[in-house]
Short mmCIF file of C-alpha atoms in Angstrom, two decimals:
data_model
loop_
_atom_site.label_atom_id
_atom_site.label_comp_id
_atom_site.label_asym_id
_atom_site.label_seq_id
_atom_site.Cartn_x
_atom_site.Cartn_y
_atom_site.Cartn_z
CA UNK E 10 90.73 117.87 83.01
CA UNK E 11 89.39 115.82 85.92
CA UNK E 12 89.13 117.30 89.36
CA UNK E 13 88.41 115.83 92.76
CA UNK E 14 86.91 117.88 95.55
CA UNK E 15 86.61 120.27 97.10
CA UNK E 16 87.08 117.94 100.03
CA UNK E 17 86.96 118.94 103.65
CA UNK E 18 89.30 117.45 106.23
CA UNK E 19 88.16 114.43 108.17
CA UNK E 20 90.74 115.02 110.86
CA UNK E 21 91.81 118.37 112.34
CA UNK E 22 94.37 118.74 115.07
CA UNK E 23 96.61 121.45 116.44
CA UNK E 24 100.26 121.34 117.36
CA UNK E 25 102.77 123.66 118.95
CA UNK E 26 105.88 123.61 116.83
CA UNK E 27 108.34 126.45 117.34
CA UNK E 28 107.85 129.22 116.45
CA UNK E 29 104.15 128.38 115.98
CA UNK E 30 103.50 127.84 119.63
CA UNK E 31 102.01 130.94 121.24
CA UNK E 32 98.27 130.39 121.11
CA UNK E 33 96.20 127.29 120.53
CA UNK E 34 93.02 127.05 118.50
CA UNK E 35 89.60 126.54 119.95
CA UNK E 36 87.23 124.12 118.22
CA UNK E 37 89.70 123.20 115.45
CA UNK E 38 87.28 120.59 114.13
CA UNK E 39 84.97 123.34 112.99
CA UNK E 40 87.04 123.82 109.84
CA UNK E 41 85.70 120.48 108.56
CA UNK E 42 82.55 121.99 107.10
CA UNK E 43 81.28 125.10 105.43
CA UNK E 44 78.66 125.76 108.06
CA UNK E 45 79.58 129.00 109.80
CA UNK E 46 80.95 127.19 112.81
CA UNK E 47 84.52 128.40 113.22
CA UNK E 48 87.84 127.46 114.74
CA UNK E 49 89.00 130.46 116.69
CA UNK E 50 91.74 132.14 118.65
CA UNK E 51 90.19 134.81 120.84
CA UNK E 52 92.49 134.71 123.83
CA UNK E 53 93.50 138.10 125.12
CA UNK E 54 97.09 136.89 125.13
CA UNK E 55 97.22 136.64 121.35
CA UNK E 56 99.19 139.78 120.74
CA UNK E 57 101.41 141.30 118.11
CA UNK E 58 104.02 138.89 116.69
CA UNK E 59 102.43 135.94 118.46
CA UNK E 60 102.11 132.97 116.18
CA UNK E 61 99.29 130.50 116.52
CA UNK E 62 99.67 126.77 116.90
CA UNK E 63 99.61 124.84 113.67
CA UNK E 64 96.09 124.00 112.56
CA UNK E 65 96.46 120.69 110.75
CA UNK E 66 93.68 119.72 108.37
CA UNK E 67 94.15 116.16 107.09
CA UNK E 68 92.38 113.01 106.02
CA UNK E 69 90.86 114.67 102.98
CA UNK E 70 89.48 111.46 101.55
CA UNK E 71 90.79 111.62 98.01
CA UNK E 72 90.83 108.58 95.72
CA UNK E 73 92.85 109.83 92.83
CA UNK E 74 93.53 106.98 90.31
CA UNK E 75 96.98 105.51 90.71
CA UNK E 76 98.00 106.30 87.16
CA UNK E 77 96.99 109.95 87.37
CA UNK E 78 99.32 112.92 87.15
CA UNK E 79 98.43 115.69 89.56
CA UNK E 80 98.66 119.05 87.89
CA UNK E 81 97.26 121.34 90.56
CA UNK E 82 96.19 121.63 94.18
CA UNK E 83 93.77 124.34 95.20
CA UNK E 84 93.34 125.18 98.88
CA UNK E 85 90.48 127.42 99.96
CA UNK E 86 90.28 128.88 103.44
CA UNK E 87 87.38 130.94 104.67
CA UNK E 88 88.71 133.20 107.41
CA UNK E 89 88.35 136.53 109.13
CA UNK E 90 89.54 138.60 112.04
CA UNK E 91 87.99 141.40 114.00
CA UNK E 92 89.97 144.28 112.56
CA UNK E 93 91.96 144.63 109.37
CA UNK E 94 95.62 144.23 110.11
CA UNK E 95 95.14 142.16 113.20
CA UNK E 96 96.55 138.97 111.69
CA UNK E 97 98.46 137.72 108.69
CA UNK E 98 99.27 134.25 107.46
CA UNK E 99 102.33 132.61 108.89
CA UNK E 100 102.00 129.24 107.22
CA UNK E 101 99.80 127.73 104.52
CA UNK E 102 101.59 124.61 103.49
CA UNK E 103 100.86 121.03 102.49
CA UNK E 104 101.82 117.90 104.35
CA UNK E 105 102.83 114.73 102.57
CA UNK E 106 101.87 111.12 103.18
CA UNK E 107 103.93 111.05 106.34
CA UNK E 108 102.42 114.24 107.66
CA UNK E 109 105.60 116.19 107.05
CA UNK E 110 105.46 119.74 105.73
CA UNK E 111 106.32 119.72 102.04
CA UNK E 112 106.72 122.20 99.21
CA UNK E 113 105.88 125.87 99.13
CA UNK E 114 104.65 127.85 102.09
CA UNK E 115 102.03 129.97 100.38
CA UNK E 116 101.31 132.15 103.39
CA UNK E 117 100.57 135.77 102.57
CA UNK E 118 102.56 137.37 105.32
CA UNK E 119 101.67 140.88 104.19
CA UNK E 120 97.94 141.07 103.67
CA UNK E 121 95.84 141.20 106.79
CA UNK E 122 92.96 138.81 107.24
CA UNK E 123 89.60 140.30 106.17
CA UNK E 124 87.11 141.35 108.78
CA UNK E 125 84.28 139.66 106.94
CA UNK E 126 84.43 135.94 106.32
CA UNK E 127 86.12 135.56 102.96
CA UNK E 128 87.33 132.58 100.97
CA UNK E 129 91.00 133.00 100.17
CA UNK E 130 92.43 130.71 97.51
CA UNK E 131 95.95 129.32 97.53
CA UNK E 132 97.53 127.38 94.68
CA UNK E 133 95.43 126.50 91.69
CA UNK E 134 94.71 124.06 88.87
CA UNK E 135 98.25 124.35 87.53
CA UNK E 136 100.11 124.78 90.81
CA UNK E 137 101.62 121.73 92.52
CA UNK E 138 103.16 123.78 95.33
CA UNK E 139 106.60 122.38 94.43
CA UNK E 140 105.52 119.38 96.44
CA UNK E 141 105.74 116.75 93.67
CA UNK E 142 102.33 115.42 94.63
CA UNK E 143 101.38 111.90 93.60
CA UNK E 144 98.09 110.02 93.87
CA UNK E 145 99.54 107.96 96.70
CA UNK E 146 100.46 111.14 98.55
CA UNK E 147 97.18 113.01 98.25
CA UNK E 148 95.15 109.86 98.89
CA UNK E 149 96.98 109.28 102.16
CA UNK E 150 95.16 110.29 105.36
CA UNK E 151 98.20 112.28 106.44
CA UNK E 152 98.09 114.51 103.37
CA UNK E 153 96.64 117.87 104.22
CA UNK E 154 97.04 121.56 104.84
CA UNK E 155 98.73 123.24 107.77
CA UNK E 156 97.70 126.76 108.68
CA UNK E 157 99.08 129.18 111.24
CA UNK E 158 98.64 132.91 111.68
CA UNK E 159 100.64 135.67 113.23
CA UNK E 160 98.95 138.46 115.16
CA UNK E 161 99.87 142.01 114.25
CA UNK E 162 98.09 143.77 117.05
CA UNK E 163 97.33 143.27 120.68
CA UNK E 164 94.49 140.96 121.64
CA UNK E 165 93.92 139.73 118.12
CA UNK E 166 90.94 137.50 117.41
CA UNK E 167 90.94 135.23 114.35
CA UNK E 168 88.35 132.85 112.92
CA UNK E 169 88.42 130.06 110.33
CA UNK E 170 85.20 128.58 109.00
CA UNK E 171 86.62 125.90 106.73
CA UNK E 172 89.61 124.60 104.86
CA UNK E 173 88.96 122.63 101.71
CA UNK E 174 91.10 121.19 98.96
CA UNK E 175 90.57 120.45 95.29
CA UNK E 176 92.91 118.24 93.26
CA UNK E 177 93.27 118.69 89.52
CA UNK E 178 94.83 115.82 87.61
CA UNK E 179 95.18 114.11 84.28
CA UNK E 180 94.82 110.41 83.51
CA UNK E 181 96.88 108.65 80.86
CA UNK E 182 95.04 107.24 77.90
CA UNK E 183 94.39 103.52 78.05
CA UNK E 184 94.17 100.63 75.66
CA UNK E 185 91.68 97.83 76.16
CA UNK E 186 93.19 94.37 76.20
CA UNK E 187 91.42 91.05 75.73
CA UNK E 188 93.25 87.84 76.56
CA UNK E 189 90.53 85.28 75.97
CA UNK E 190 86.92 84.62 75.07
CA UNK E 191 84.71 81.58 75.01
CA UNK E 192 81.05 80.73 74.82
CA UNK E 193 80.12 77.77 76.93
CA UNK E 194 77.25 75.69 75.60
CA UNK E 195 75.93 72.64 77.40
CA UNK E 196 75.83 69.11 76.14
CA UNK E 197 72.88 67.26 77.51
CA UNK E 198 73.42 63.65 78.51
CA UNK E 199 70.50 61.56 77.42
CA UNK E 200 69.40 58.03 77.06
CA UNK E 201 67.50 56.79 74.07
CA UNK E 202 65.33 53.91 75.05
CA UNK E 203 63.35 51.55 72.92
CA UNK E 204 60.40 50.30 74.83
CA UNK E 205 59.28 47.77 72.26
CA UNK E 206 60.82 46.19 69.23
CA UNK E 207 59.66 43.35 67.03
CA UNK E 208 60.80 41.60 63.93
CA UNK E 209 59.52 38.75 61.90
CA UNK E 210 61.53 35.74 60.87
CA UNK E 211 60.92 33.31 58.06
CA UNK E 212 60.37 30.63 60.65
CA UNK E 213 56.78 29.65 60.90
CA UNK E 214 55.10 30.94 63.98
CA UNK E 215 58.34 32.36 65.25
CA UNK E 216 58.80 35.85 66.55
CA UNK E 217 61.86 37.31 68.14
CA UNK E 218 61.39 40.27 70.33
CA UNK E 219 63.78 42.61 71.95
CA UNK E 220 62.60 43.11 75.45
CA UNK E 221 65.01 45.85 76.34
CA UNK E 222 67.25 47.91 74.18
CA UNK E 223 68.93 51.05 75.26
CA UNK E 224 71.39 53.57 74.01
CA UNK E 225 73.18 55.96 76.19
CA UNK E 226 74.12 58.72 73.84
CA UNK E 227 75.52 62.03 75.08
CA UNK E 228 75.09 63.46 71.65
CA UNK E 229 73.01 66.07 69.93
CA UNK E 230 70.90 66.15 66.86
CA UNK E 231 72.19 62.86 65.56
CA UNK E 232 70.34 60.02 63.99
CA UNK E 233 71.61 56.58 64.89
CA UNK E 234 70.50 53.97 62.47
CA UNK E 235 71.07 50.24 62.38
CA UNK E 236 71.88 49.47 58.80
CA UNK E 237 72.41 45.77 59.08
CA UNK E 238 71.48 43.38 61.75
CA UNK E 239 71.22 39.66 61.45
CA UNK E 240 70.62 36.62 63.56
CA UNK E 241 71.96 33.26 62.77
CA UNK E 242 69.68 30.35 63.40
CA UNK E 243 70.29 26.62 63.47
CA UNK E 244 68.54 26.40 60.14
CA UNK E 245 71.19 27.27 57.64
CA UNK E 246 68.73 28.28 55.00
CA UNK E 247 66.91 30.62 57.23
CA UNK E 248 67.92 33.98 58.41
CA UNK E 249 66.40 36.31 60.88
CA UNK E 250 66.61 39.69 59.36
CA UNK E 251 65.70 43.13 60.39
CA UNK E 252 64.25 44.96 57.47
CA UNK E 253 64.60 48.39 58.94
CA UNK E 254 65.45 49.90 62.21
CA UNK E 255 65.94 53.53 62.98
CA UNK E 256 65.80 55.90 65.86
CA UNK E 257 66.80 59.41 66.50
CA UNK E 258 68.48 61.05 69.45
CA UNK E 259 68.61 64.76 70.09
CA UNK E 260 72.31 64.56 70.57
CA UNK E 261 75.51 65.06 68.65
CA UNK E 262 78.45 64.42 68.50
CA UNK E 263 77.71 60.84 69.30
CA UNK E 264 78.84 58.33 71.72
CA UNK E 265 76.18 55.71 71.31
CA UNK E 266 76.61 52.80 73.60
CA UNK E 267 74.37 49.86 74.11
CA UNK E 268 73.70 49.64 77.78
CA UNK E 269 71.37 46.70 77.69
CA UNK E 270 70.32 44.40 74.97
CA UNK E 271 68.23 41.29 75.03
CA UNK E 272 66.54 39.07 72.49
CA UNK E 273 63.82 36.65 73.15
CA UNK E 274 63.34 34.00 70.50
CA UNK E 275 60.90 31.14 70.50
CA UNK E 276 63.50 28.41 70.09
CA UNK E 277 65.28 26.01 72.42
CA UNK E 278 68.71 24.41 72.56
CA UNK E 279 70.22 26.80 70.12
CA UNK E 280 72.54 29.72 70.08
CA UNK E 281 71.28 32.97 68.83
CA UNK E 282 74.18 35.16 67.83
CA UNK E 283 74.32 38.56 66.38
CA UNK E 284 76.69 38.27 63.51
CA UNK E 285 76.44 41.75 62.18
CA UNK E 286 75.40 44.78 64.04
CA UNK E 287 76.19 48.21 62.81
CA UNK E 288 75.23 51.69 63.71
CA UNK E 289 75.42 54.49 61.31
CA UNK E 290 75.64 58.01 62.61
CA UNK E 291 75.03 60.71 60.06
CA UNK E 292 77.82 62.74 61.55
CA UNK E 293 80.65 60.23 61.94
CA UNK E 294 83.27 62.91 61.63
CA UNK E 295 81.91 65.05 64.38
CA UNK E 296 84.42 65.91 67.06
CA UNK E 297 84.25 63.39 69.80
CA UNK E 298 81.94 61.13 67.83
CA UNK E 299 82.26 57.51 68.73
CA UNK E 300 80.07 54.49 68.45
CA UNK E 301 80.79 51.57 70.69
CA UNK E 302 79.42 48.14 70.33
CA UNK E 303 80.53 44.96 71.95
CA UNK E 304 79.34 41.83 70.17
CA UNK E 305 76.82 40.02 72.23
CA UNK E 306 76.27 36.35 72.20
CA UNK E 307 73.21 34.65 73.58
CA UNK E 308 72.54 31.15 74.68
CA UNK E 309 68.87 30.97 74.16
CA UNK E 310 66.19 28.29 74.20
CA UNK E 311 64.81 27.61 70.76
CA UNK E 312 61.48 26.15 69.93
CA UNK E 313 60.09 25.20 66.57
CA UNK P 30 80.82 68.19 79.98
CA UNK P 31 80.11 71.43 78.17
CA UNK P 32 81.30 72.35 74.73
CA UNK P 33 83.00 75.64 73.94
CA UNK P 34 82.86 78.01 71.01
CA UNK P 35 86.09 79.95 70.83
CA UNK P 36 87.44 82.43 68.30
CA UNK P 37 88.70 80.65 65.21
CA UNK P 38 88.72 83.38 62.57
CA UNK P 39 89.26 87.11 62.21
CA UNK P 40 86.34 88.93 60.64
CA UNK P 41 86.86 92.56 61.59
CA UNK P 42 90.25 93.68 62.88
CA UNK P 43 89.49 97.38 62.98
CA UNK P 44 92.30 99.17 64.75
CA UNK P 45 93.04 96.29 67.08
CA UNK P 46 96.38 94.48 67.11
CA UNK P 47 97.80 91.52 68.93
CA UNK P 48 100.66 91.64 71.43
CA UNK P 49 103.12 91.50 68.54
CA UNK P 50 101.50 94.56 66.95
CA UNK P 51 100.13 92.42 64.15
CA UNK P 52 96.59 92.12 62.86
CA UNK P 53 97.18 88.69 61.34
CA UNK P 54 95.19 85.87 62.91
CA UNK P 55 94.40 87.84 66.00
CA UNK P 56 91.87 85.19 66.94
CA UNK P 57 94.78 82.97 67.95
CA UNK P 58 95.55 85.40 70.76
CA UNK P 59 92.17 84.96 72.43
CA UNK P 60 91.23 81.37 71.66
CA UNK P 61 92.65 79.67 74.68
CA UNK P 62 90.76 78.13 77.56
CA UNK P 63 89.76 81.13 79.64
CA UNK P 64 90.11 79.07 82.80
CA UNK P 65 93.78 78.51 81.92
CA UNK P 66 94.63 81.88 80.46
CA UNK P 67 97.79 83.00 78.77
CA UNK P 68 97.88 86.69 79.60
CA UNK P 69 101.02 87.28 77.57
CA UNK P 70 98.90 86.60 74.51
CA UNK P 71 96.21 89.20 73.91
CA UNK P 72 94.69 91.68 71.52
CA UNK P 73 94.79 95.40 72.19
CA UNK P 74 92.83 98.42 71.06
CA UNK P 75 94.38 101.71 70.07
CA UNK P 76 95.11 104.19 72.82
CA UNK P 77 92.03 106.12 73.89
CA UNK P 78 89.69 104.04 71.73
CA UNK P 79 86.45 105.50 70.51
CA UNK P 80 83.93 102.84 69.50
CA UNK P 81 86.83 100.67 68.35
CA UNK P 82 85.31 97.41 67.11
CA UNK P 83 86.71 94.02 66.24
CA UNK P 84 84.92 90.74 65.59
CA UNK P 85 85.79 87.08 65.39
CA UNK P 86 84.13 83.95 64.15
CA UNK P 87 83.55 81.25 66.73
CA UNK P 88 84.21 77.56 66.37
CA UNK P 89 81.19 75.40 65.68
CA UNK P 90 79.26 73.81 68.46
CA UNK P 91 76.19 71.67 68.28
CA UNK P 92 72.74 72.74 69.24
CA UNK P 93 72.19 71.58 72.80
CA UNK P 94 68.43 71.90 72.44
CA UNK P 95 68.54 73.66 75.75
CA UNK P 96 67.90 77.23 76.79
CA UNK P 97 70.18 77.09 79.79
CA UNK P 98 73.89 76.97 80.41
CA UNK P 99 74.97 79.41 77.72
CA UNK P 100 77.78 81.39 79.32
CA UNK P 101 79.98 84.01 77.72
CA UNK P 102 83.32 84.26 79.46
CA UNK P 103 86.12 86.66 78.63
CA UNK P 104 89.31 88.01 80.10
CA UNK P 105 90.13 91.67 79.81
CA UNK P 106 92.27 94.44 81.23
CA UNK P 107 94.08 97.63 80.34
CA UNK P 108 97.61 98.47 79.32
CA UNK P 109 98.08 101.15 82.00
CA UNK P 110 97.42 100.76 85.69
CA UNK P 111 95.28 103.69 86.70
CA UNK P 112 94.74 104.66 83.12
CA UNK P 113 91.62 106.29 81.79
CA UNK P 114 88.37 104.40 82.13
CA UNK P 115 87.47 102.13 79.26
CA UNK P 116 84.07 100.61 78.71
CA UNK P 117 83.92 97.42 76.71
CA UNK P 118 80.85 96.06 74.98
CA UNK P 119 80.85 92.34 74.29
CA UNK P 120 78.32 91.13 71.76
CA UNK P 121 77.41 87.61 70.71
CA UNK P 122 76.10 87.69 67.18
CA UNK P 123 74.84 85.27 64.57
CA UNK P 124 75.43 85.85 60.88
CA UNK P 125 77.87 88.73 61.32
CA UNK P 126 80.02 89.15 58.25
CA UNK P 127 81.31 92.69 58.77
CA UNK P 128 80.53 96.02 60.35
CA UNK P 129 78.13 96.69 57.52
CA UNK P 130 76.31 93.39 57.97
CA UNK P 131 76.21 92.61 61.64
CA UNK P 132 73.65 89.83 61.52
CA UNK P 133 71.51 89.16 64.55
CA UNK P 134 72.45 90.38 68.00
CA UNK P 135 72.05 87.45 70.39
CA UNK P 136 73.44 89.05 73.53
CA UNK P 137 75.20 92.27 74.48
CA UNK P 138 77.03 92.92 77.73
CA UNK P 139 78.26 96.34 78.83
CA UNK P 140 81.52 95.77 80.64
CA UNK P 141 81.85 99.17 82.29
CA UNK P 142 85.22 100.39 83.55
CA UNK P 143 87.25 97.32 82.81
CA UNK P 144 89.96 96.63 85.40
CA UNK P 145 93.64 97.42 85.07
CA UNK P 146 94.85 93.84 85.40
CA UNK P 147 93.50 90.93 83.39
CA UNK P 148 90.39 89.59 85.06
CA UNK P 149 87.80 87.12 83.85
CA UNK P 150 84.15 88.02 83.81
CA UNK P 151 81.08 86.19 82.61
CA UNK P 152 77.62 86.81 81.28
CA UNK P 153 74.95 84.15 81.18
CA UNK P 154 72.52 84.29 78.31
CA UNK P 155 68.87 84.40 79.19
CA UNK P 156 66.63 81.62 77.98
CA UNK P 157 65.20 83.86 75.30
CA UNK P 158 68.67 84.85 74.13
CA UNK P 159 69.80 81.23 73.96
CA UNK P 160 66.65 80.30 72.10
CA UNK P 161 67.34 83.04 69.57
CA UNK P 162 70.39 81.14 68.36
CA UNK P 163 69.28 79.24 65.29
CA UNK P 164 72.66 78.22 63.92
CA UNK P 165 75.40 77.22 66.31
CA UNK P 166 77.84 77.06 63.43
CA UNK P 167 77.46 80.72 62.56
CA UNK P 168 78.24 82.60 65.76
CA UNK P 169 80.57 85.54 66.20
CA UNK P 170 81.82 87.70 69.04
CA UNK P 171 82.21 91.45 68.60
CA UNK P 172 84.10 93.72 70.97
CA UNK P 173 83.69 97.49 71.09
CA UNK P 174 85.99 99.59 73.29
CA UNK P 175 85.51 103.22 74.23
CA UNK P 176 87.60 105.36 76.55
CA UNK P 177 85.46 107.56 78.75
#
């Protein structure tokens, strides 16, 4: 069973609240540590039946999980007086998130404080002090312990070294939930560029050359291949023909687009027109795959 | 524009269920765009899980021929605010076919003390991890939840 603490108070004050109003504490902040430095009442006026001011130990600094159920609160007070029977508890009680006294007053109004510094325990791991404590309550800076003592003899002297608190709680079992998952993988934009391209024609001494030919292809691992590509010439019995043309891009799925295309042919006064131009992608069904081609027509000087 | 591999098949359901308490096609509960989540649609472990595993096949993506930009992104939470701490391990695997044949571990992220409310977190694969992927059509994600 999880526990938190023991925690010491970050804030200690005193208050006169009837009937706890006869004698104030000296150095109340000394109860914030287990160091031998004590809060005291040593005034000669602290006599039988006098009740001390309230010593309020708060701001305990708990961070109990919001879903927890608090099952116990343990308060430990190290205290003493100068002679057995000189003082008894008047109040050992919790304060809630508004600083208001709440639940059981666990003061032992019978047993005198010990003459040697002794840790007295109040509550326990299964004792909630009838205070219905919640995580919000014990986490609040105003949650704490209020102590007062009643003298049983003339000129009583009492001493408190520290007050500390331990919270015992349970946490409900949890289930993990997952609402979504994805693995993001980049697609690299790239440009396939042909720096040089030549083909032969059946025209004597003729050579057509592509000076610039580019594909912008944001695709991966695909192979774009021109399967048919023809040029019409003014000579009906002659055909410019590309025997084979192939290039690869590192990209898939494909969107191959001709960004620039140019043919130089050694003819004049003729029109060179691409009649068939196809691209085959080996992965035509790939998601997002698309091949774009706009027919291009050239007015080109021919020479023979 | 990146591409995304998202769950598209159940491989190991284990003790996990979807929001309708069904183990059928649980992948459909976690396959949405994480940047536009549907938190009413989720999968859930048993209460107080102890090494509770489930695994899903991921949709195919193409090899980017790049070692960068591989980002796992998931959205997780708990059923109880303030409930017991749960640690979630998120593994990217290749060739996983079942708990007895878990293939190659590409990346593992220890998502310690997952939050109460659904929150998205990410893990970027290192270059070496990305390079260890040899088949982008055979990737799986495996979740393992343990209550502390």
